[in-house]
Tab-separated table of C-alpha atoms in Angstrom:
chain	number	residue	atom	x	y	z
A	1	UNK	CA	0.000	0.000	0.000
A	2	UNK	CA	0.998	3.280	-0.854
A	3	UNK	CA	2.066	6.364	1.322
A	4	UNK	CA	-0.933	7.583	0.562
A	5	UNK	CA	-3.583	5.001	0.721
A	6	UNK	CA	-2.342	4.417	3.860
A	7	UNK	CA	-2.891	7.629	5.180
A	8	UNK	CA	-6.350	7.362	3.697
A	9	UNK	CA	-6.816	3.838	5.258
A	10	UNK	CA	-6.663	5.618	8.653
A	11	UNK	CA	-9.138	7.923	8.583
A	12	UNK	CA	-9.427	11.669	7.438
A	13	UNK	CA	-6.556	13.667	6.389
A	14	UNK	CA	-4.894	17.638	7.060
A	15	UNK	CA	-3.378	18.396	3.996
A	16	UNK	CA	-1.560	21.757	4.679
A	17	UNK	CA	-0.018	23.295	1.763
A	18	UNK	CA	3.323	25.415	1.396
A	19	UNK	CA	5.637	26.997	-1.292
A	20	UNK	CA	9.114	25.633	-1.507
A	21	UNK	CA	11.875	28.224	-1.338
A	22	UNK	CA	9.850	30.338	0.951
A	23	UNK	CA	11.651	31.954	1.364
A	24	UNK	CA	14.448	29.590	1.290
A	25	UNK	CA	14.763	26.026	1.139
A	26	UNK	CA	16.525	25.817	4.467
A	27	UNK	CA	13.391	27.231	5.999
A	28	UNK	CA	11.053	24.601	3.546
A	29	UNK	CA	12.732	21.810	5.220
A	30	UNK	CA	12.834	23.198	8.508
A	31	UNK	CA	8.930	23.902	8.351
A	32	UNK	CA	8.104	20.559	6.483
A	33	UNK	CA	9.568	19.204	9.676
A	34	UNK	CA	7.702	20.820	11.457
A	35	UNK	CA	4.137	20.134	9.955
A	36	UNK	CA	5.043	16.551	9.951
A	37	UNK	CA	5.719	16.676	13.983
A	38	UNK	CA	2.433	18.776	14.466
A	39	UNK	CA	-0.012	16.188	12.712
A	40	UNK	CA	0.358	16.646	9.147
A	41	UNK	CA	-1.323	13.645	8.063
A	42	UNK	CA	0.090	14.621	3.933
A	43	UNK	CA	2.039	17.784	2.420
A	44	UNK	CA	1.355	19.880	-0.606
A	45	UNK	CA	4.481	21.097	-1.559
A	46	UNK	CA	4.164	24.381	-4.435
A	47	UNK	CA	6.481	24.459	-6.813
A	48	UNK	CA	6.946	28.609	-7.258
A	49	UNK	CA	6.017	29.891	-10.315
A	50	UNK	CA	6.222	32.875	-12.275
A	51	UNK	CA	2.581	32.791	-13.835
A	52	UNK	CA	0.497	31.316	-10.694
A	53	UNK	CA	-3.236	32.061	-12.541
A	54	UNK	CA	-5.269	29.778	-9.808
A	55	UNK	CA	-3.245	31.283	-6.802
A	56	UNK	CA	-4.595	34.379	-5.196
A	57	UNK	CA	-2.615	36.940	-3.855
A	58	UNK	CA	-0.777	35.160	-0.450
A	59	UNK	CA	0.546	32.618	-2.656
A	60	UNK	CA	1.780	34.570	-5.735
A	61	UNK	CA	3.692	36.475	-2.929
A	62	UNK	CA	4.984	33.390	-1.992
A	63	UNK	CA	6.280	32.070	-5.473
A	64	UNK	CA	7.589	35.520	-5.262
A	65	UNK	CA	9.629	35.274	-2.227
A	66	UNK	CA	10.642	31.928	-3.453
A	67	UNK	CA	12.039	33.216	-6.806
A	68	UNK	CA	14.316	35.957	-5.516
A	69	UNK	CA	16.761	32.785	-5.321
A	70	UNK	CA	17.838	30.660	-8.007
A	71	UNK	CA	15.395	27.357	-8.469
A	72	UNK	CA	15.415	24.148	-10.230
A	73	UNK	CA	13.294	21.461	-10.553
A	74	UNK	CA	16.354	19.431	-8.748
A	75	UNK	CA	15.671	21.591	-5.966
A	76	UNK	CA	12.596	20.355	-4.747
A	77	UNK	CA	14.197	16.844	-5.501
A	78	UNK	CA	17.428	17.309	-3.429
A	79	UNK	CA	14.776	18.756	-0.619
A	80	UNK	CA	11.896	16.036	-0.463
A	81	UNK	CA	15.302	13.621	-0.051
A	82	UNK	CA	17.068	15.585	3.108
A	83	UNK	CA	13.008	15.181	4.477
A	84	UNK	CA	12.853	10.756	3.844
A	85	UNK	CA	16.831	10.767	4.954
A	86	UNK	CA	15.673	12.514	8.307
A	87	UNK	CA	13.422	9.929	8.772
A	88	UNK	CA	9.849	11.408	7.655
A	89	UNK	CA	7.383	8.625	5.987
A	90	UNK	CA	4.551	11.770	5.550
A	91	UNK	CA	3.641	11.620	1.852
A	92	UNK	CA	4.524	14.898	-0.085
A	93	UNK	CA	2.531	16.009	-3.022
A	94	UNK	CA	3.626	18.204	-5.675
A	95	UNK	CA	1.312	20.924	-6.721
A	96	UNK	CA	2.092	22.870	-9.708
A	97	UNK	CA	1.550	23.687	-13.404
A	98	UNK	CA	1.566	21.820	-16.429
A	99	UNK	CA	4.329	24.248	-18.139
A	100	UNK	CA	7.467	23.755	-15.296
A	101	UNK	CA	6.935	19.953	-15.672
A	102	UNK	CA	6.580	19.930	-19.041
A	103	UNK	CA	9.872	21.897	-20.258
A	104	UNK	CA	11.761	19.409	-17.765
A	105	UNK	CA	10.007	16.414	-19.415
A	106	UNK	CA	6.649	13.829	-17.892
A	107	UNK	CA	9.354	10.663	-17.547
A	108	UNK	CA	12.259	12.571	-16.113
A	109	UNK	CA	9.858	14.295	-13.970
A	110	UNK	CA	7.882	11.575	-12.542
A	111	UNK	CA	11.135	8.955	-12.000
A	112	UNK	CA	12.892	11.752	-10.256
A	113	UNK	CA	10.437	12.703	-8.317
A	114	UNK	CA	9.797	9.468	-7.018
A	115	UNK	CA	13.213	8.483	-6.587
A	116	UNK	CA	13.471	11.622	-4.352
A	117	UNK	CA	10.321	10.317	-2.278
A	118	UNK	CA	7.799	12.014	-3.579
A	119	UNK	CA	4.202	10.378	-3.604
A	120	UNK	CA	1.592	12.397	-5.971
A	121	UNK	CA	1.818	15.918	-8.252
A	122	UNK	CA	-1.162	17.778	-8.711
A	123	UNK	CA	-0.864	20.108	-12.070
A	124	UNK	CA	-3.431	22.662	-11.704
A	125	UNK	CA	-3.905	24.065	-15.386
A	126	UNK	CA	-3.877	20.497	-17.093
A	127	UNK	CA	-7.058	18.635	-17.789
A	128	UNK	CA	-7.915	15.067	-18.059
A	129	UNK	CA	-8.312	15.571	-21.291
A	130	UNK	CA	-4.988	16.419	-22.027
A	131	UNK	CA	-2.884	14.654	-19.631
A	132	UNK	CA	-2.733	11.419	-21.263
A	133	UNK	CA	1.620	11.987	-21.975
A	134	UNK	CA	1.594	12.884	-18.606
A	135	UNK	CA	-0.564	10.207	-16.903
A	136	UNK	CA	1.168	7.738	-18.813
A	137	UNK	CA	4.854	8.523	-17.495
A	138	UNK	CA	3.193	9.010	-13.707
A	139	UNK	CA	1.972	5.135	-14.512
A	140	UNK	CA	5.550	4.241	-15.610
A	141	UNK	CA	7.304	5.397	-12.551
A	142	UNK	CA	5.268	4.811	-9.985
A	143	UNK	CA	3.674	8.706	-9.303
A	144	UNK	CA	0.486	9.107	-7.672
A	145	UNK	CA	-1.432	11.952	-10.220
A	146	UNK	CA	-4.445	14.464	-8.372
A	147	UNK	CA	-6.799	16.115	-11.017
A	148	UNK	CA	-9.272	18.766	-10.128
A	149	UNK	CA	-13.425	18.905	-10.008
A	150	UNK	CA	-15.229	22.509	-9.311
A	151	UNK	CA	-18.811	23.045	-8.514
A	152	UNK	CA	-19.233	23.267	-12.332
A	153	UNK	CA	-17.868	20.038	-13.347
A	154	UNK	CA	-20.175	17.885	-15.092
A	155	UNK	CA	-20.955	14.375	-14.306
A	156	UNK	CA	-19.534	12.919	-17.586
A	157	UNK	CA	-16.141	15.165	-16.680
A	158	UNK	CA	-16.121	13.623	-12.922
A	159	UNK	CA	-15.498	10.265	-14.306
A	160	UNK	CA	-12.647	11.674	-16.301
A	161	UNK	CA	-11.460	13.051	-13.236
A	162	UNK	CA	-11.673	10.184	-11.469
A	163	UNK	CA	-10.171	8.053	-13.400
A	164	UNK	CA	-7.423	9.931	-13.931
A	165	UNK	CA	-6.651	10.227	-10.564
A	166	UNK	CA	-4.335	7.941	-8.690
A	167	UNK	CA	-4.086	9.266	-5.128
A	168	UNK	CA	-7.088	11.649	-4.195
A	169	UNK	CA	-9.611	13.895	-6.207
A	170	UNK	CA	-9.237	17.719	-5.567
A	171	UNK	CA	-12.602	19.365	-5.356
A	172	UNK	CA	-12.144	22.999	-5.340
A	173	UNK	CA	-14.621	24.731	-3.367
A	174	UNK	CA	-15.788	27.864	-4.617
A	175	UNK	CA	-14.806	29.625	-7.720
A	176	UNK	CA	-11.803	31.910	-7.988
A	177	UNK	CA	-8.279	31.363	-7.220
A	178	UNK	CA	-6.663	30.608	-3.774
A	179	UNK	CA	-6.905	32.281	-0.584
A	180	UNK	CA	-8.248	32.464	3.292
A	181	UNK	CA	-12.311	33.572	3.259
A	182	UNK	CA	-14.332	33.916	5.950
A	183	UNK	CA	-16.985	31.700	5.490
A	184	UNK	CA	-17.615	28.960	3.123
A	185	UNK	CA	-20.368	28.521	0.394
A	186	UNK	CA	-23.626	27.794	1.105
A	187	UNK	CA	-24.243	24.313	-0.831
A	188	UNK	CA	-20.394	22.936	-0.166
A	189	UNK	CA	-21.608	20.742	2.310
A	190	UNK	CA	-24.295	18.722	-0.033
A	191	UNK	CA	-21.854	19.125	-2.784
A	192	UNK	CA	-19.283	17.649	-1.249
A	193	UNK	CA	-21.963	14.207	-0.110
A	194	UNK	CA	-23.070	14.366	-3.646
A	195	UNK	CA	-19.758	14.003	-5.309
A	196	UNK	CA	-19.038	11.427	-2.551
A	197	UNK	CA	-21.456	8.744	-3.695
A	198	UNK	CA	-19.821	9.082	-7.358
A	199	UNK	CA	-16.526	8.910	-6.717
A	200	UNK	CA	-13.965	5.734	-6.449
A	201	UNK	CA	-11.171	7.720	-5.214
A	202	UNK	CA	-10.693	10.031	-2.162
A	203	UNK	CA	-12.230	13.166	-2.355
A	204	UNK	CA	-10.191	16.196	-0.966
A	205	UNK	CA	-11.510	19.927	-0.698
A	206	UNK	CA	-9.265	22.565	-0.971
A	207	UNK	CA	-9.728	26.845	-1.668
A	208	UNK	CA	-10.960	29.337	0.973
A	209	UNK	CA	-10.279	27.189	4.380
A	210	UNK	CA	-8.983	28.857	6.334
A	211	UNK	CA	-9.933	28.165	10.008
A	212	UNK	CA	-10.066	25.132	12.699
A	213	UNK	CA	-14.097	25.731	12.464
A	214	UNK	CA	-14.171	25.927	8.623
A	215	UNK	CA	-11.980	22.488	8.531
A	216	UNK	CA	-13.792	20.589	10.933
A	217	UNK	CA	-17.354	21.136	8.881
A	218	UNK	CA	-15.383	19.488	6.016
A	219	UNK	CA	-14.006	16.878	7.270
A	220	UNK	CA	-17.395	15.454	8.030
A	221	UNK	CA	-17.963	15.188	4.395
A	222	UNK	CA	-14.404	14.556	2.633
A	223	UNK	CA	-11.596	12.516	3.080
A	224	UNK	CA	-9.383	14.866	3.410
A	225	UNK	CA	-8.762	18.980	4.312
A	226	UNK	CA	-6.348	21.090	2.390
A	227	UNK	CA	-5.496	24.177	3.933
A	228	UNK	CA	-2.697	26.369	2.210
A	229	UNK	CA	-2.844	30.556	2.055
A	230	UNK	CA	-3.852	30.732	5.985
A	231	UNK	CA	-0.243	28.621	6.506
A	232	UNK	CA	1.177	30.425	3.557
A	233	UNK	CA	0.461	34.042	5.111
A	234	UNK	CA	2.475	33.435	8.588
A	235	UNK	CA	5.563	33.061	6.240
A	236	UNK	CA	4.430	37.231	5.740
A	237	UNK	CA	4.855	37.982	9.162
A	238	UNK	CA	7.515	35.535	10.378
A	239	UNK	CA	10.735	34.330	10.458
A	240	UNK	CA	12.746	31.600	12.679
A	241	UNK	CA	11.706	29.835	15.501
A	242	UNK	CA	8.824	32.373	15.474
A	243	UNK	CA	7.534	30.941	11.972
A	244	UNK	CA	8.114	27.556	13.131
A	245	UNK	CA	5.918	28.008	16.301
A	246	UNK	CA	3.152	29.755	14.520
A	247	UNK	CA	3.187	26.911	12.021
A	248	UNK	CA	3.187	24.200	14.483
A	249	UNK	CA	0.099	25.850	16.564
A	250	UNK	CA	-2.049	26.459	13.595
A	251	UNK	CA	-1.168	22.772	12.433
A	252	UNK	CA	-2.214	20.949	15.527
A	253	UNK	CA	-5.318	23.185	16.049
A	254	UNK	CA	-6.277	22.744	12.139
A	255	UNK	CA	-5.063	18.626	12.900
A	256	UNK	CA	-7.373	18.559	16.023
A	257	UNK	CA	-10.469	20.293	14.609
A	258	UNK	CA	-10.513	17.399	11.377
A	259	UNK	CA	-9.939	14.865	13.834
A	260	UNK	CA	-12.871	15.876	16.919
């Protein structure tokens, strides 16, 4: 069983999400660490990005942050390794778009990424309908694959989705791009119990959660939580041990509120 069946196997999952190189990689491994210790039951790790269209504005400040150094692909690699050699068995995802991962190349992207320990990527801006190059080489190697589903997506388009995915389905929960709100939409809740009955795969929500309260409502209807720009926007105000506290408190309370 994979990483990440396993984790599924056990019950619901926090999925918090991060940009790597934010604002430098010491500090991404130092803070992967860290969710991992405080509950992290998986990891979406961003690749930064110089076009980020479904990232609102905490993230593209990320990417930015991120790409005031020099990045390669290898990068994230060389990282996601120093995290499995320190002993970490929570799986990492890769979230990113389809152009990055396509200049470097589907097979040499999926063997090295797995080689390096990494369980799934998630390319926002590529369809189902377009991924087959791409699915095929994930296959090959061994790489879990994550596709998306909206409140807009048809059912003959779910079952695209769905089949497509290998490791969890990625239901994005309102329309828009990324980014902390302070309350969630009205119909997410039957949404989310709808797409449950027609779904093989796991079914993760993702976009505007923001807080324990928002998480825990959620949880009771998907398999997993993704929370990213409320982590993402403590890398605005902090550095250090400070960041590393903040993230560690806002992990376990986000960890405790899926789990009550």
């Amino acid at each position: 069983m994979s990483r990440i069946a396993s984790t599924f196997a056990k019950g619901k999952a926090f999925i918090p999400y991060i940009t790597a190189g934010d604002p430098d990689m010491a500090t991404t491994l130092s803070v992967l660490k860290t969710l991992a210790r405080s509950g992290a039951d998986m990891i979406e790790l961003g690749i930064p990005f110089t076009d980020p269209v479904a990232d609102g504005p905490t993230i593209q400040k990320a990417s930015e942050r991120a790409l005031k150094h020099p990045f390669r692909m290898e990068s994230i690699f060389g990282l996601v390794k120093e995290f499995r050699s320190a002993g970490f068995e929570t799986p990492v995802v890769l979230m990113s778009y389809a152009n990055p991962v396509f200049v470097y190349g589907y097979e040499a992207f999926a063997k090295e990424a797995v080689a390096s320990g990494i369980d799934a990527a998630l390319l926002t801006d590529i369809p189902p309908e377009e991924a087959e190059d791409y699915v095929a080489a994930a296959k090959k190697y061994g790489l879990g694959t994550v596709f998306l589903c909206s409140p807009t997506t048809s059912p003959e388009r779910l079952k695209l989705v769905d089949d497509a995915s290998t490791a969890y389905v990625y239901y994005v929960a309102r329309a828009g791009v990324t980014g902390a709100r302070d309350d969630l939409p009205r119909d997410v809740q039957e949404a989310l119990a709808d797409l449950k009955k027609n779904l093989k795969k796991p079914l993760c929500v993702g976009f505007g959660i923001s807080t324990p309260q928002q998480a825990e409502v959620m949880a009771k209807y998907a398999d997993g939580v993704i929370v990213g720009s409320a982590l993402v926007g403590l890398f605005e105000r902090w550095r250090g041990t400070e960041l590393l506290s903040h993230i560690a408190k806002l992990t376990q309370d986000l960890k405790g509120a899926i789990h009550a």
